[in-house]
Coordinates of C-alpha atoms in Angstrom, one line a residue:
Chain A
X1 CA 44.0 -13.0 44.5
X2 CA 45.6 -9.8 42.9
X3 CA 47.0 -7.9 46.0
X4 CA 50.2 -5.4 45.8
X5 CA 53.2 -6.7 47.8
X6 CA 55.5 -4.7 49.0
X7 CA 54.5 -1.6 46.1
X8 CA 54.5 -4.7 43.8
X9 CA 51.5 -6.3 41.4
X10 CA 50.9 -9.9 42.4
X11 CA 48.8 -12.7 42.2
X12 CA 48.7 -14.9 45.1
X13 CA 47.0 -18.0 46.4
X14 CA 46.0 -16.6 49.9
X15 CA 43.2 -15.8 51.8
X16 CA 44.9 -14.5 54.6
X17 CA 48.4 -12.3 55.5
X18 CA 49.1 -16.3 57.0
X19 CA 48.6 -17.5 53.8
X20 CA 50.2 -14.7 51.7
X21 CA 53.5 -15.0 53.9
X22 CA 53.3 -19.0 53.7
X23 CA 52.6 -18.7 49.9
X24 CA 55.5 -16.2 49.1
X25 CA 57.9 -18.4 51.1
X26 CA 58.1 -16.5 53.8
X27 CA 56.4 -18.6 57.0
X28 CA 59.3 -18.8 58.9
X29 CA 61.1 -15.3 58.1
X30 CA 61.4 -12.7 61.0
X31 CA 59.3 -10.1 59.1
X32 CA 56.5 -7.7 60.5
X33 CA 53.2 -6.9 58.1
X34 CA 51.2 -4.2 57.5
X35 CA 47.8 -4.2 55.8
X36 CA 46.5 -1.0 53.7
X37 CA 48.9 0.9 56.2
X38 CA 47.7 -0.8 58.9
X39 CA 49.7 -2.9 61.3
X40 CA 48.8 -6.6 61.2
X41 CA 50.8 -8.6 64.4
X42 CA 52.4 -11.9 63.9
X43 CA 49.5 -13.6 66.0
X44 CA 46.6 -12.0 63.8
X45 CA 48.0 -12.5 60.5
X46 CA 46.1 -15.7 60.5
X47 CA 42.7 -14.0 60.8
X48 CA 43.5 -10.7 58.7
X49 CA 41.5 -11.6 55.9
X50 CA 42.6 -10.5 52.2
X51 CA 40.5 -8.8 49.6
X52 CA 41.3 -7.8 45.6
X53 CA 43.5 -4.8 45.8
X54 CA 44.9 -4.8 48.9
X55 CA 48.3 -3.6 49.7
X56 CA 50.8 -6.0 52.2
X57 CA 53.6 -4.8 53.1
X58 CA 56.4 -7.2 54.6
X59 CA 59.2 -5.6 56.2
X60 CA 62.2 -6.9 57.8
X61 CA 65.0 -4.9 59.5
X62 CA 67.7 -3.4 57.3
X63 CA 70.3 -0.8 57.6
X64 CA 70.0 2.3 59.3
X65 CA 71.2 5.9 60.8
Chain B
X1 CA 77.5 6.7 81.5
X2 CA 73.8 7.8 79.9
X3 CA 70.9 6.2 81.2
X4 CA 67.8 6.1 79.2
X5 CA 64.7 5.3 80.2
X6 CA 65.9 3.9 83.3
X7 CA 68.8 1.8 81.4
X8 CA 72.2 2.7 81.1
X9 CA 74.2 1.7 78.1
X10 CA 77.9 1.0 77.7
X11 CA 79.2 3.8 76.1
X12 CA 78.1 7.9 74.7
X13 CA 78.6 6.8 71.6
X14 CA 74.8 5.8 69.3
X15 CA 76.3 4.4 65.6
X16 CA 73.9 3.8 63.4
X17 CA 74.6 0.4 60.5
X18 CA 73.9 1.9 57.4
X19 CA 76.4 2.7 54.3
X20 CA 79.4 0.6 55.4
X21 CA 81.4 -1.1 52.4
X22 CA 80.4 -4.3 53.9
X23 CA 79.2 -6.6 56.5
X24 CA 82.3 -7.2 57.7
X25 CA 83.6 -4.0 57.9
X26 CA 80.3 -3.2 59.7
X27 CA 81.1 -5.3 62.7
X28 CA 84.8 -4.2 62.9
X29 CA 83.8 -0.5 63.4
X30 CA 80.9 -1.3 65.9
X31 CA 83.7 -3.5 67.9
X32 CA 86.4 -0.4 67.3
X33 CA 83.6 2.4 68.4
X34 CA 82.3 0.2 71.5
X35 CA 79.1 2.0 70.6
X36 CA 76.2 0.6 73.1
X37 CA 73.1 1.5 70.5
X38 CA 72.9 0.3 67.0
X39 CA 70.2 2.0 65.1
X40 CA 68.7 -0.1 62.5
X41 CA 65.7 0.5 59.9
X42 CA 62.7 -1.3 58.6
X43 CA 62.2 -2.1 55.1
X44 CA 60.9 -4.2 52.5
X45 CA 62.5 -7.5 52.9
X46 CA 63.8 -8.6 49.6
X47 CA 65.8 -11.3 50.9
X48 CA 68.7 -10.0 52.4
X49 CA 66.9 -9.3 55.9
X50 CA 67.2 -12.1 57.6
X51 CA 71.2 -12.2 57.4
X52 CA 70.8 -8.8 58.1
X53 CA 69.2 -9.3 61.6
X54 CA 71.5 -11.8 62.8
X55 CA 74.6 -9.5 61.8
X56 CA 73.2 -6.7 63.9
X57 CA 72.1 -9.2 67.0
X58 CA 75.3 -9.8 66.9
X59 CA 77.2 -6.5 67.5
X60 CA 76.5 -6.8 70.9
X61 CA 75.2 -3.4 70.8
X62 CA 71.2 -2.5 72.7
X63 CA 69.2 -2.0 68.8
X64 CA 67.2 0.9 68.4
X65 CA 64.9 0.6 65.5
X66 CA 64.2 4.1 63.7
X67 CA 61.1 5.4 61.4
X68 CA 63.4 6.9 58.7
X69 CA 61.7 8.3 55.7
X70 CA 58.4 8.3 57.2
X71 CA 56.6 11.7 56.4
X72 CA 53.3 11.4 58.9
X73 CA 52.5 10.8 62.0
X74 CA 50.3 7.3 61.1
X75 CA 53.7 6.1 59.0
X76 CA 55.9 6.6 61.9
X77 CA 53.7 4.6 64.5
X78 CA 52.8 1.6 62.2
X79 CA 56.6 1.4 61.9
X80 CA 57.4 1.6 65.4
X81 CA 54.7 -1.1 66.1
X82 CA 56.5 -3.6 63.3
X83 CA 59.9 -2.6 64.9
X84 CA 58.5 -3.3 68.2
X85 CA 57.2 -6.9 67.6
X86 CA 60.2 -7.6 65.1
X87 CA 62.7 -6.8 67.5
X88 CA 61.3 -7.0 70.6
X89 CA 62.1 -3.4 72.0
X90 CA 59.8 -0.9 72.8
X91 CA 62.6 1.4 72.1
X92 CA 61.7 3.9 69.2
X93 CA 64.0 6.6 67.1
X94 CA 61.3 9.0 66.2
X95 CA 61.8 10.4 63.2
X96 CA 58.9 12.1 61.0
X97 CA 60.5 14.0 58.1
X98 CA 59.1 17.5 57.0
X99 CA 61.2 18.4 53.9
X100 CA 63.3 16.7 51.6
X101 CA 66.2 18.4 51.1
X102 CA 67.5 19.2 54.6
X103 CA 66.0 15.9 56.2
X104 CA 64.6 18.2 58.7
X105 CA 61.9 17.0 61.3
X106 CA 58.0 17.6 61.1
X107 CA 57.8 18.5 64.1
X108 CA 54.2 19.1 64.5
X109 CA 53.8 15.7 63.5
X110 CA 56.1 14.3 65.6
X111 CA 54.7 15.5 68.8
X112 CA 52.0 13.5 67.4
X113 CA 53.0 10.6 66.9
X114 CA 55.5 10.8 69.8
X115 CA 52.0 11.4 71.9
X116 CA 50.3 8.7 70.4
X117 CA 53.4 5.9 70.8
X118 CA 54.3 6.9 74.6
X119 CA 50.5 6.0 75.0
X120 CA 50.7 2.8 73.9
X121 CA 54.0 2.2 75.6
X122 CA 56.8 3.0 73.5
X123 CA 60.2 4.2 74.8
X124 CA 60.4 7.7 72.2
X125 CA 63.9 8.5 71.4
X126 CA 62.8 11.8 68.8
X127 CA 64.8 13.1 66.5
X128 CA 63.9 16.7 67.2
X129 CA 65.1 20.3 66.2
X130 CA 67.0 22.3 69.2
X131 CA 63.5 24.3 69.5
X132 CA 63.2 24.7 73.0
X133 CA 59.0 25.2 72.9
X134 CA 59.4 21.8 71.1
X135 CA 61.3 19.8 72.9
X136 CA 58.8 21.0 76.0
X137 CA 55.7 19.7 73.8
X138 CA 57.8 16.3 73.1
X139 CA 58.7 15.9 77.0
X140 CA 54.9 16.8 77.6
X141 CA 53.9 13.9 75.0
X142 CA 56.1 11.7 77.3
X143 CA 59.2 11.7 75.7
X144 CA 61.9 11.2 78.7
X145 CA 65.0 12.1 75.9
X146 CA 65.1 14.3 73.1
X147 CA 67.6 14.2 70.3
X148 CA 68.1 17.6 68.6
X149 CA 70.4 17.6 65.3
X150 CA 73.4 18.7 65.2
X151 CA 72.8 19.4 61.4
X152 CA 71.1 18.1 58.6
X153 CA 71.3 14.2 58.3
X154 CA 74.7 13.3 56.4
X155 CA 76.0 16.5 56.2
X156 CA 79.0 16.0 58.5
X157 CA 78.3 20.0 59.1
X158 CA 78.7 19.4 62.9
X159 CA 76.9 21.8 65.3
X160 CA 75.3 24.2 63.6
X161 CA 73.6 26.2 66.2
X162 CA 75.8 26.2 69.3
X163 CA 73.9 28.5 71.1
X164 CA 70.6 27.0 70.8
X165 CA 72.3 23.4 71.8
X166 CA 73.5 25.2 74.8
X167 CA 70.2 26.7 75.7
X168 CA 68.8 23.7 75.3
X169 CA 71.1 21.8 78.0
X170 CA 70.9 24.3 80.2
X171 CA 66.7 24.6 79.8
X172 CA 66.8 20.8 80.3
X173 CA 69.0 19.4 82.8
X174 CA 67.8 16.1 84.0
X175 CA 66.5 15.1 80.2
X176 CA 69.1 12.6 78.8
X177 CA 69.9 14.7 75.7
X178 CA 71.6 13.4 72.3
X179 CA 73.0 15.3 69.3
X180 CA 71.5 13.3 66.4
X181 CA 72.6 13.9 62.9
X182 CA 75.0 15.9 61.4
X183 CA 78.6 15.2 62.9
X184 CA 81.4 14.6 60.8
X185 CA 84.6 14.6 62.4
X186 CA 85.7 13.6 65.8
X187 CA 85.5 17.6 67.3
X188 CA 82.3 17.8 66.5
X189 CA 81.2 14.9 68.9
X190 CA 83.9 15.9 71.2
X191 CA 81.9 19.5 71.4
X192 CA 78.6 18.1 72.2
X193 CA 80.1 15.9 74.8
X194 CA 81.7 18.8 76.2
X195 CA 78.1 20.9 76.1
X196 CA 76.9 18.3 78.9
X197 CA 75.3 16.0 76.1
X198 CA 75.0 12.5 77.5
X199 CA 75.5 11.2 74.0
X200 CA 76.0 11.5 70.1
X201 CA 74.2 9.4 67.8
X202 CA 76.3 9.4 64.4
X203 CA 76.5 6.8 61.1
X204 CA 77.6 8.0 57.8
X205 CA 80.9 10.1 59.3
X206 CA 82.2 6.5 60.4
X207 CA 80.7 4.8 57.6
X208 CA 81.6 7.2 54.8
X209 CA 85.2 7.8 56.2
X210 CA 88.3 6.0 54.3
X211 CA 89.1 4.0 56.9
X212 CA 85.3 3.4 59.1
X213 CA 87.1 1.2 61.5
X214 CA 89.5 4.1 62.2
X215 CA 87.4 6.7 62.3
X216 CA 84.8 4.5 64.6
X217 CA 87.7 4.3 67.4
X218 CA 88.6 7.8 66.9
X219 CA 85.2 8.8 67.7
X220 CA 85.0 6.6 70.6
X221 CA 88.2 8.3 71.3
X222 CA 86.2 11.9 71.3
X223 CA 83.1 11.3 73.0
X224 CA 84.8 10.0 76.1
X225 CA 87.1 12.7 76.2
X226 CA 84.8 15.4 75.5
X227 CA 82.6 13.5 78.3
X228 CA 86.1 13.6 80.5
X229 CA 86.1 17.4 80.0
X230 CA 82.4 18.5 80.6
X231 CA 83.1 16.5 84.1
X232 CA 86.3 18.6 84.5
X233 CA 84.3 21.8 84.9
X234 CA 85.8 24.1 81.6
X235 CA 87.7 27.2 82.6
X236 CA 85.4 29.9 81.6
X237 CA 86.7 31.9 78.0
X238 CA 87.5 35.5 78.2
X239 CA 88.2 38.2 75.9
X240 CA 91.7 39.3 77.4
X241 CA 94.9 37.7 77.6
X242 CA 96.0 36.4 81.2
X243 CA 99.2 35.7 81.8
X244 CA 99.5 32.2 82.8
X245 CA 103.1 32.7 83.9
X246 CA 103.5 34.3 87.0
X247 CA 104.4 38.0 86.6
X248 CA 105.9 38.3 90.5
X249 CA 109.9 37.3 90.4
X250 CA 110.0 38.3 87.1
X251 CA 113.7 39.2 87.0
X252 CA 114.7 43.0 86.1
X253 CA 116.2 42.7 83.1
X254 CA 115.5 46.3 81.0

């Protein structure tokens, strides 16, 4: 499915932000997700379904003032 | 020592992690500053955030996750509900930025979104102008600390508006209060402490500096004594010159 990751054009093998996490190697990371802006938690991702275009952001914790 | 939201931390000093030359050097100057808050950020993991989090888990430093660079209200609280799971705080820097160039807050929006996260049971630490009507609104939204800057983020420029700080403390005080943003040097911490601030949150004056680790315990070095001096009760200034010398027994000499 053609989704935007993170501001970026990709075409994954998901039909969920489970799947798209799992399929990006990322199942295991300690990331948070948002979905079209929306925040998806860790214990819905399995039922936020995916449709053509959307945008997925993955985030993780990073430096900062 | 200040307490916020009903927890005291170890130390006035708030360092934030961002713009040392390296991990390393990272963890030296947290260790040198004793800070008790690290401020981190959330973005795009591209790999490096996973060695990221266990550096800054390790610093032994209470994390405050912030909402830099988000320029609305709905930005800001989908970040602080990422932080929040990520990092399992319900603590949240507040920051919604309104223009560019001076990093200053939207502070229309931020009420907003301050309103919107003390609902759902966030902790708000905003990072706020020294507006007095303002800060009211952001205690009213359920704010329990405000953090005006001290100048624009980075700048080093110190206190800009003295006065208004002052106003502010004295409009305000039971509300932990914070100088966020803008100090550069050690006297410029050592003033807000000194104002009756119960902290200073600072990052790129250690992290920028030649020497971070030095410049980390020299603002340690400020904050407590500028916290020292505001519990000293300042003699008040004056215009005249006092002799601090007795003048009686002065010996006649002429």
């Amino acid at each position: 499915m053609k989704l935007t990751i993170n501001g970026e054009p990709r075409d994954v093998d998901a039909a969920t932000v489970a799947e798209a996490l799992a399929a990006l190697g990322m199942a295991d990371a300690r990331v948070a997700t948002a979905l079209n802006g929306n925040f998806v938690a860790a214990t819905l991702r399995g039922a936020a379904r995916l449709s053509p275009g959307d945008a997925l952001e993955i985030v993780a914790p990073m430096q900062g003032g | 020592m200040p307490v916020f939201y009903g927890t005291e931390v170890a130390s006035p000093l708030m360092l934030g992690t961002a713009q040392y030359p390296s991990p390393a050097i990272l963890a030296e100057a947290f260790r040198a500053s004793g800070a008790g808050i690290a401020t981190v950020s959330l973005r795009r993991e591209a790999g490096g955030g996973q060695d990221f989090l266990r550096l800054v888990e390790s610093l032994g430093a209470r994390l405050l996750p912030n909402t830099a660079g988000c320029h609305s209200a709905r930005e800001a609280v989908t970040t602080a509900q990422m932080a929040r799971e990520l990092l399992g705080t319900d603590w949240i820097k507040l920051e919604v930025i309104g223009h560019a160039d001076l990093l200053a807050p939207d502070v229309f929006q931020l009420v907003e979104a301050a309103r919107t996260l003390s609902a759902d049971g966030f902790k708000v630490f905003p990072y706020c102008t020294e507006d007095l009507s303002v800060c009211e609104r952001l205690l009213d939204a359920g704010c329990e600390v405000l953090m005006p800057w001290g100048a624009p983020i980075g700048s080093g420029l110190g206190l800009g508006n003295p006065h208004g700080l002052r106003a502010l403390r004295a409009a305000f005080p039971d509300v932990p209060l914070v100088v966020d943003a803008g100090i550069g040097l050690p006297s410029h911490a050592a003033a807000a402490m000194e104002m009756g601030f119960d902290a200073v949150l600072l990052n790129t004056a250690v992290a920028r500096a030649g020497d971070p680790v030095a410049m980390a315990r020299a603002m340690a070095q400020a904050v407590e004594a500028g916290r020292a001096a505001h519990g000293a009760d300042p003699m008040e200034p004056r215009e005249m010159a006092v002799p601090s010398t007795p003048v009686i027994g002065k010996a006649f000499l002429a």
